[in-house]
Coordinates of C-alpha atoms in Angstrom, one line a residue:
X1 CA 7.6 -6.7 23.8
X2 CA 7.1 -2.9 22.5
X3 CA 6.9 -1.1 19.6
X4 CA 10.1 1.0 20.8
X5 CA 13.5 0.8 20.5
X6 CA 13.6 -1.8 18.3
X7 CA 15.7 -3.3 15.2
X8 CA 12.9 -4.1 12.6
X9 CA 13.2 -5.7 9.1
X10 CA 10.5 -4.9 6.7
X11 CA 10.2 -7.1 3.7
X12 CA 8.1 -5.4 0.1
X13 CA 7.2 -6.4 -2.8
X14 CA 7.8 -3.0 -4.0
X15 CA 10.8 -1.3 -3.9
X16 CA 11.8 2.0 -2.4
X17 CA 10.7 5.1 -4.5
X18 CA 8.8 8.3 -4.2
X19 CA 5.7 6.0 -4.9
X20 CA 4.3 4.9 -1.5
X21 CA 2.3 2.4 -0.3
X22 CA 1.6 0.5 3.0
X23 CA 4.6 -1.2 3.5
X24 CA 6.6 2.6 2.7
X25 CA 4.4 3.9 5.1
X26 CA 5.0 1.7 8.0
X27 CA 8.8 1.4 7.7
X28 CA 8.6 5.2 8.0
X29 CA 6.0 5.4 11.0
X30 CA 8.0 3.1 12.3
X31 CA 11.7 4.3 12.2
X32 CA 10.5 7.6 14.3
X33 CA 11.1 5.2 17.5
X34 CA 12.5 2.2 15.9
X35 CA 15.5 1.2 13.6
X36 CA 14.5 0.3 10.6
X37 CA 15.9 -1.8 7.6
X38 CA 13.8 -1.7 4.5
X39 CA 14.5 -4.4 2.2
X40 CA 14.1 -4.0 -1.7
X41 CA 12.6 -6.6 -3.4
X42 CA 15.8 -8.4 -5.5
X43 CA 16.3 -7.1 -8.9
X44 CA 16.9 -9.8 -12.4
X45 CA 18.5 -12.8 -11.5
X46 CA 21.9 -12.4 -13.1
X47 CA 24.3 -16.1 -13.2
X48 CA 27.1 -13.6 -11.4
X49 CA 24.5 -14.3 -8.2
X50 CA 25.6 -17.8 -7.9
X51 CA 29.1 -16.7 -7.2
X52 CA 28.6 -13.5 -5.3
X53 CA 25.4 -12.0 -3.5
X54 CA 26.4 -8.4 -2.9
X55 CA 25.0 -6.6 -0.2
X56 CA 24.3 -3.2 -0.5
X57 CA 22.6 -0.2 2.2
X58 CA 21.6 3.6 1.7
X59 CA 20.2 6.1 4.5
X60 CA 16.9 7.3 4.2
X61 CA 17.3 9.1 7.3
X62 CA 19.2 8.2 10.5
X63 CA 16.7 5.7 11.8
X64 CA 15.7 4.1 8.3
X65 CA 17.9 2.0 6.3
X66 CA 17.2 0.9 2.7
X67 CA 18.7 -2.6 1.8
X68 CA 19.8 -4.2 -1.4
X69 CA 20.2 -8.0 -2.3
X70 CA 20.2 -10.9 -4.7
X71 CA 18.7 -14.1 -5.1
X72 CA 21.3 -17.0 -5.2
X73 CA 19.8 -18.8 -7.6
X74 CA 16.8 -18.3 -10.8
X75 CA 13.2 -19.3 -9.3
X76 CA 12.0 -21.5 -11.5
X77 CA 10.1 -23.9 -8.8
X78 CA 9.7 -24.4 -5.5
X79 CA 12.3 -26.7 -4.3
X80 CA 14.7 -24.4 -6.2
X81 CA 12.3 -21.3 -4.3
X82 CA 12.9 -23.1 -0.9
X83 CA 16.9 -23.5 -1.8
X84 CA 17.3 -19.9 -2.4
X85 CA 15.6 -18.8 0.5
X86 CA 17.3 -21.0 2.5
X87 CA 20.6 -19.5 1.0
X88 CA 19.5 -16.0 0.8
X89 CA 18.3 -15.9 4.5
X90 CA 21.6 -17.2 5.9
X91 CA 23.6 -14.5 3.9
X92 CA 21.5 -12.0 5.2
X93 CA 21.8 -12.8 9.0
X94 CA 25.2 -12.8 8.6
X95 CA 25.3 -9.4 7.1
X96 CA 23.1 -8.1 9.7
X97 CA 25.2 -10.2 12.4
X98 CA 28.3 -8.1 10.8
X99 CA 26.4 -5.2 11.8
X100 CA 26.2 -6.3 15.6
X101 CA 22.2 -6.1 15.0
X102 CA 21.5 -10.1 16.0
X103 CA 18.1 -8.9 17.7
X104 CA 15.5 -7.9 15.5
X105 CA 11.7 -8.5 14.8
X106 CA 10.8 -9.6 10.7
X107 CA 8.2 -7.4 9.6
X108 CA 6.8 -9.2 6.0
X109 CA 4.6 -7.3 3.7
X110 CA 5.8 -9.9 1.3
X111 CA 4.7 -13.4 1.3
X112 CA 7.0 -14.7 -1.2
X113 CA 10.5 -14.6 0.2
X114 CA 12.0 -14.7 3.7
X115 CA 8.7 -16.6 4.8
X116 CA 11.0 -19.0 7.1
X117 CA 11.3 -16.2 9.9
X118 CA 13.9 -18.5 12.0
X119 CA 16.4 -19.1 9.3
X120 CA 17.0 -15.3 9.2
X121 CA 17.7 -15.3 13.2
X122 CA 14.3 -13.1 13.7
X123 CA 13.2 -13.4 17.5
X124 CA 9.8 -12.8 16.5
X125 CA 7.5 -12.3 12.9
X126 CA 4.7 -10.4 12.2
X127 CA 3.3 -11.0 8.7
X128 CA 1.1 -7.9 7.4
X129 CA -1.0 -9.2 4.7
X130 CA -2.3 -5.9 3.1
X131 CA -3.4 -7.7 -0.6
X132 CA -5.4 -10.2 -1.5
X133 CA -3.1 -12.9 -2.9
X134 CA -5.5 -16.0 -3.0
X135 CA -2.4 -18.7 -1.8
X136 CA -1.6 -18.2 -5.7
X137 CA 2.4 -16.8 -3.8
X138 CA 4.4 -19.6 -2.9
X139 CA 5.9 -18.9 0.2
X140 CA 2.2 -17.4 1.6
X141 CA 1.2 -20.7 3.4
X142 CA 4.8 -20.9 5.2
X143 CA 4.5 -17.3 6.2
X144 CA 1.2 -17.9 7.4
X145 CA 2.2 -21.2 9.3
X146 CA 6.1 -19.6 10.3
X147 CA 4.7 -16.2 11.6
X148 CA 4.0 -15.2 15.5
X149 CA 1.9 -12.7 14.5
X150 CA -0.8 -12.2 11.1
X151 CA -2.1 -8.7 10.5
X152 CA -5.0 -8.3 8.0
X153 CA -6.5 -5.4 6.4
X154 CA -9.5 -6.4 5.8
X155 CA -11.7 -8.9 7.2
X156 CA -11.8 -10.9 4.0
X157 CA -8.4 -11.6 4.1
X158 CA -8.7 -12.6 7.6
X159 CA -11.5 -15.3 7.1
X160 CA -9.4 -16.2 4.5
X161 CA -6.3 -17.1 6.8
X162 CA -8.5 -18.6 9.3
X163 CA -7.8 -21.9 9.3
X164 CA -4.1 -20.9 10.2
X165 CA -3.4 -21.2 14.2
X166 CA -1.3 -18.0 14.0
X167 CA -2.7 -15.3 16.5
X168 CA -4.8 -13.2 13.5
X169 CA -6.1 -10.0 14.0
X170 CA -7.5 -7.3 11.0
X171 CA -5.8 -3.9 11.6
X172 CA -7.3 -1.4 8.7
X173 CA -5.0 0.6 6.0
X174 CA -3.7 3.7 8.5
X175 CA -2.8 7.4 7.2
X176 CA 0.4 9.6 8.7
X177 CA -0.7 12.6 10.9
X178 CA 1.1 14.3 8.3
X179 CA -1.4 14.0 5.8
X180 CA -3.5 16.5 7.5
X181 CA -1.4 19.4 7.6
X182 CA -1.8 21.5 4.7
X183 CA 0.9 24.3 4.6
X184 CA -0.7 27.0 2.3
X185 CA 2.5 28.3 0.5
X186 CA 3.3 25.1 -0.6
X187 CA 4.0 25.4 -4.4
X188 CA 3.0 23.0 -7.0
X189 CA 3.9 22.2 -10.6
X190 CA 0.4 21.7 -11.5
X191 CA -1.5 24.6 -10.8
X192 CA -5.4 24.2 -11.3
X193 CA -8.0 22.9 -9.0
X194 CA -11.6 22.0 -8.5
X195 CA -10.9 19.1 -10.6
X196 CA -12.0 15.1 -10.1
X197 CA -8.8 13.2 -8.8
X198 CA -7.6 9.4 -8.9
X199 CA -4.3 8.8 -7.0
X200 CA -2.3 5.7 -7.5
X201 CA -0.8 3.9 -10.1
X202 CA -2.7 3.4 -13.2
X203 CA -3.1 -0.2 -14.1
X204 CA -5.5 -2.9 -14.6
X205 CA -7.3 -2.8 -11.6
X206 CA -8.8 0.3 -13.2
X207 CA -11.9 0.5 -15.0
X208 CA -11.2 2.7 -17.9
X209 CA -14.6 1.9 -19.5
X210 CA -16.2 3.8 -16.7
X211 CA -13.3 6.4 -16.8
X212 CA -14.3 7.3 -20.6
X213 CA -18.2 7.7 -19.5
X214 CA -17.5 9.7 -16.9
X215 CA -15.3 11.9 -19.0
X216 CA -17.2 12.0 -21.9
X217 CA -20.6 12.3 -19.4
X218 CA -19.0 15.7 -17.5
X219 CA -17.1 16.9 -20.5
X220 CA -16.6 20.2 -17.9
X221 CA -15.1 18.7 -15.5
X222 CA -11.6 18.3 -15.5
X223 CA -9.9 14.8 -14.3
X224 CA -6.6 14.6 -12.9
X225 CA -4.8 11.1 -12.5
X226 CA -1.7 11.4 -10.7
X227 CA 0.2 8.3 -10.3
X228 CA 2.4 6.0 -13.3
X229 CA 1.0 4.6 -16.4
X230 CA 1.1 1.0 -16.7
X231 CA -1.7 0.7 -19.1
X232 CA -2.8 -2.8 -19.9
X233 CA -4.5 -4.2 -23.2
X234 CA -7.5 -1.6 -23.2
X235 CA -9.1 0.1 -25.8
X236 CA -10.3 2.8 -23.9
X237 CA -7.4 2.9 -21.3
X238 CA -5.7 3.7 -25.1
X239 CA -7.9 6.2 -26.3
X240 CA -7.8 8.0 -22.4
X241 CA -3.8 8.0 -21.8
X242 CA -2.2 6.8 -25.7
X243 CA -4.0 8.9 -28.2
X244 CA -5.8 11.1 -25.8
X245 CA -8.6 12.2 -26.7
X246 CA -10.4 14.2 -24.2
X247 CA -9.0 16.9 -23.2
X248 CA -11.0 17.2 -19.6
X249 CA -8.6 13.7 -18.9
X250 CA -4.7 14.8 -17.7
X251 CA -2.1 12.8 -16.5
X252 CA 0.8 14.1 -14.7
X253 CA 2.7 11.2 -14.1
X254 CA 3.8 10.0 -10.3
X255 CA 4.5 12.5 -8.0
X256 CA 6.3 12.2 -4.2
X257 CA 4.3 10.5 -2.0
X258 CA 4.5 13.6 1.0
X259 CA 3.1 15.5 -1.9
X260 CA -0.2 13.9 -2.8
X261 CA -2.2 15.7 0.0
X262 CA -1.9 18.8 -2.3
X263 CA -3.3 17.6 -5.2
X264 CA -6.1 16.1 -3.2
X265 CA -6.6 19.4 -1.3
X266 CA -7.1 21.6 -4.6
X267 CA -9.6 19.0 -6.3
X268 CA -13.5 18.9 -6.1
X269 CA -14.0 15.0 -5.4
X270 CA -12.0 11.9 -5.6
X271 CA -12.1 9.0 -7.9
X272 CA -11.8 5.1 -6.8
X273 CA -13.1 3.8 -10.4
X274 CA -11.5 0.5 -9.8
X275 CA -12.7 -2.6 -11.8
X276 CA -14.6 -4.8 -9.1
X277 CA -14.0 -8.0 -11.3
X278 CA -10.5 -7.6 -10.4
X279 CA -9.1 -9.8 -7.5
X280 CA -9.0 -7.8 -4.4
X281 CA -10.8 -4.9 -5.6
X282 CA -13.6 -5.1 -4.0
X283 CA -12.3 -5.4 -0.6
X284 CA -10.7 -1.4 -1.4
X285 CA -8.5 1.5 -2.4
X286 CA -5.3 2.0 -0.8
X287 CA -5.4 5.6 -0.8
X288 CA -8.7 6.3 0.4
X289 CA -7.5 7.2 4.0
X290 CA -5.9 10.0 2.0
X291 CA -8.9 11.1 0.2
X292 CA -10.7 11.1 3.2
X293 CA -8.2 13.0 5.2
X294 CA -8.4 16.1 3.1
X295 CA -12.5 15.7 4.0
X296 CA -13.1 15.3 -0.1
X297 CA -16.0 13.1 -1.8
X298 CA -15.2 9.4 -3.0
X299 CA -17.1 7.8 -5.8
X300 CA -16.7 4.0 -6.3
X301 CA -18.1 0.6 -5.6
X302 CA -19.2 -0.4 -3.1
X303 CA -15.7 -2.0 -0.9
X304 CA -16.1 -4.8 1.7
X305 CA -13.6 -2.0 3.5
X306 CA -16.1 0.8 3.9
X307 CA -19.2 -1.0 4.2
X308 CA -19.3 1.3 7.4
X309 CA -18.7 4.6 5.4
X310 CA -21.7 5.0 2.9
X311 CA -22.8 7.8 5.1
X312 CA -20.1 9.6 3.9
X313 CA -18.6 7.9 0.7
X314 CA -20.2 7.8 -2.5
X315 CA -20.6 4.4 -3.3
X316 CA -22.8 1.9 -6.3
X317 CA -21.8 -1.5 -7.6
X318 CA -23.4 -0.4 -10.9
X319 CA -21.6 1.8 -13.1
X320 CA -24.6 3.8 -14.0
X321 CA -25.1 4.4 -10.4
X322 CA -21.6 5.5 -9.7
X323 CA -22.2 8.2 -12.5
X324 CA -25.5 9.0 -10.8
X325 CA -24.6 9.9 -7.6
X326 CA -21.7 11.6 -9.4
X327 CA -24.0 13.7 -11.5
X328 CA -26.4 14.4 -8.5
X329 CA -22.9 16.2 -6.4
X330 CA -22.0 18.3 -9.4
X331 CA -25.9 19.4 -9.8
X332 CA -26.2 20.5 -6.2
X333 CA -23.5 19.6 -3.9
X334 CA -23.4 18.3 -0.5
X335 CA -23.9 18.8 3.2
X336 CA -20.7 21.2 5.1
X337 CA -20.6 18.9 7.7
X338 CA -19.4 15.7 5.5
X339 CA -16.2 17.3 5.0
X340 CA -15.4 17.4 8.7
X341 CA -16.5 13.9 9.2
X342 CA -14.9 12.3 6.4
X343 CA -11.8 13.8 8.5
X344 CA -12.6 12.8 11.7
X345 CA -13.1 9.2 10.5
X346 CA -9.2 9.5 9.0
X347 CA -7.5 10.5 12.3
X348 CA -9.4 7.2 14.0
X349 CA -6.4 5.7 11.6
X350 CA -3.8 7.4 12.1
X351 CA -0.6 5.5 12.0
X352 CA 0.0 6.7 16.0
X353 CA -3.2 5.2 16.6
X354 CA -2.7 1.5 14.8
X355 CA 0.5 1.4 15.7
X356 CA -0.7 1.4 19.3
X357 CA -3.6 -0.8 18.5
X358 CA -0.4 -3.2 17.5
X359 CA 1.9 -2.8 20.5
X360 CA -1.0 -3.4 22.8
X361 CA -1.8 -6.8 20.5
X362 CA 2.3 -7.8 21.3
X363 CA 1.9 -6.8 25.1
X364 CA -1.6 -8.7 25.5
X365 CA 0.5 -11.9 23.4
X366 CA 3.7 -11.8 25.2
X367 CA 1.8 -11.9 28.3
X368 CA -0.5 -15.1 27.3
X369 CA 2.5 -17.0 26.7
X370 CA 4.6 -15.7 29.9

C-alpha cells in the first residue's frame, strides 16, 4: 500500500481552526496527494442526537474535507462509550458509503472514539499517538489492540505501548517545507522584533513561575506569547496575563498557523518554559521543529525528545539554570554557525521526509504479510 492516491480519514481531538497542531498538519501534508476527510471532534451532546445525527462537510481545499458529527448518545461510561461508538461508526460508513468512498485507510490521532477501526469499514488503521495519555482515555487500549499500524513520537510513548503486538514504530513531530520560506514583504500586525517568543497555547503545562523570573530577571527584554489564553488557577499566570503587570510580557492572542514562522523569524530566542511536573512535558514541545526551523535559540528543560540536540538547544532541568544559560546568550551571544544547524536538523523532519519514512514502513508491512 502507498501513501498516494488515497481516501484517508483523520480522527482529532481538536477541531479545525487557524490553531494547528500535529494532527492539522498531517491531514494537510497529506491531502497534497491524497483525499482527505478531517473529522471534528463532536460538539455538546444535545438529547436531539438520539433522534437525528446530522452530518455535515466544508472544503478546505479540493483535496481536504472538514467533517462534522454527533454522538448518539451522552458518555457517561463505558458500555454506554462502546454503544455510541458502535452507533456512531455505522452512521458514518454509511455516509461515507453515500459518497461512493467505501475504501479508505483511518488515520487516529484520537484515542477516544472510532477506536474499533472495522466497524467504520476502514481497510487498514494507523493510530498516531502524538500525547502522552497514560491509558487514562478509554478507547486507548482498543485502538492500540484494533490498529494495523502504531506511530509514536517519542520513544517513551513507544515503551509505553510495548506490550501491544501492533507493528510500533516512533516517527518524531515533522515541520512543513513551508515553514522555511520566509517571504520578506510579508506584513504583520505586530510590528517589533528581537523579542523572546513562546508559541502555542497558553495553559497549564506552562510554568508561569519561571515566566515571572524571567521577566522580572531581563526587565529589557521584551516577551511575546502568541497563542490563546487558557490560564489555569495561577497566581503568577494572573499577575503575567490578568492584571498585567510587566510591561516587557505581551500577548497577542492566536494567530494563523501559516503565520507563526514570522513571528519566530523577527524574535531573538525562543521560549519552551513548560512545567516538567506536568504529564507529557518532559518528553517535549510541539512546536520546536518550528523554532528550530527559523535557526533561533530554545531555552527549556531538558526533553526526553531532544536529548540528541543539547549541542544546539538551550536546555536545564533547574529553573535557575534555564535563566543561566539565558542570561549568559543575552551577555554575549552565540556561535553563527548554530543558526544554520538548528535548520539543517529541521529539514531532516520535514513532513516529505516522514511521510516517506511512513510509506516505506506500509510497503516493508504489506510485503511481510503477502
Amino acid at each position: 500500500m502507498e501513501l498516494k492516491n488515497q481516501n484517508i480519514l483523520i480522527t482529532s481531538n481538536e477541531p479545525w481552526s487557524e490553531i494547528w497542531y500535529s494532527k492539522h498538519n498531517v491531514a494537510y501534508e497529506l491531502s497534497k496527494q491524497n483525499r482527505v476527510f478531517f473529522l471534528n471532534p463532536p460538539t455538546k451532546w444535545k438529547i436531539g442526537n438520539l433522534f437525528n445525527n446530522q452530518f455535515s462537510e466544508e472544503k478546505y481545499s479540493d483535496s481536504l474535507s472538514i467533517v462534522n458529527y454527533q454522538n448518539y448518545l451522552p458518555i457517561r461510561s463505558d458500555s454506554i462509550n462502546e454503544l455510541n461508538n458502535f452507533l456512531t461508526s455505522k452512521s458514518l460508513r454509511r455516509f461515507f458509503e453515500r459518497k461512493g468512498i467505501d475504501d479508505f485507510i483511518l488515520w487516529a490521532f484520537d484515542p477516544n472514539r472510532l477506536y474499533r477501526p472495522k466497524l467504520l469499514g476502514a481497510k487498514f488503521c494507523i493510530y498516531h499517538s502524538v500525547d502522552f495519555c497514560g491509558f487514562k482515555i478509554y478507547g486507548e487500549k482498543q485502538l492500540c489492540r484494533n490498529a494495523d499500524l502504531i506511530l509514536c513520537v517519542s520513544q517513551d510513548i513507544f515503551d509505553e505501548y510495548s506490550r501491544f503486538q501492533t507493528p510500533m514504530h516512533v516517527i518524531p513531530h515533522a515541520i512543513s517545507s513551508e515553514a522555511f520560506e520566509i517571504e520578506s514583504d510579508h506584513e504583520l500586525e505586530f510590528d517589533r522584533e528581537n523579542y523572546g517568543v513562546f508559541v502555542g497555547v497558553i495553559d497549564a503545562r506552562l510554568d508561569f513561575d519561571l515566566i515571572e523570573e524571567a521577566a522580572k530577571r531581563f526587565s529589557d527584554e521584551e516577551f511575546v506569547f502568541v497563542g490563546p489564553l487558557r490560564l489555569p488557577e495561577s497566581a503568577s499566570a494572573k499577575r503575567l496575563f490578568v492584571e498585567n503587570r510587566y510591561e516587557n510580557v505581551t500577548a497577542i492572542g492566536s494567530r494563523p498557523f501559516k503565520e507563526l514562522k514570522y513571528y519566530i523569524n523577527k524574535s531573538k530566542f525562543c521560549l519552551s518554559f513548560m512545567d516538567k511536573e506536568y504529564p507529557g512535558n518532559k518528553v517535549g514541545h510541539h512546536k520546536t521543529q518550528v523554532y528550530l526551523s527559523q535557526g533561533k535559540p530554545v531555552f527549556g528543560p531538558k526533553f526526553s525528545d531532544y536529548k540528541d540536540l543539547g549541542d544546539i538547544m538551550y536546555m536545564d532541568d533547574c529553573p535557575d539554570g534555564i535563566l543561566e544559560k539565558l542570561a549568559r546568550f543575552l551577555e554575549v551571544g552565540e556561535e553563527d554557525s548554530l543558526s544554520r544547524r538548528r535548520i539543517e536538523s529541521a529539514k531532516a523532519h520535514s513532513y516529505e521526509n516522514t511521510l516517506q519514512k511512513i510509506n516505506d514502513i506500509l510497503q516493508r508491512q504489506a510485503a511481510d504479510l503477502g
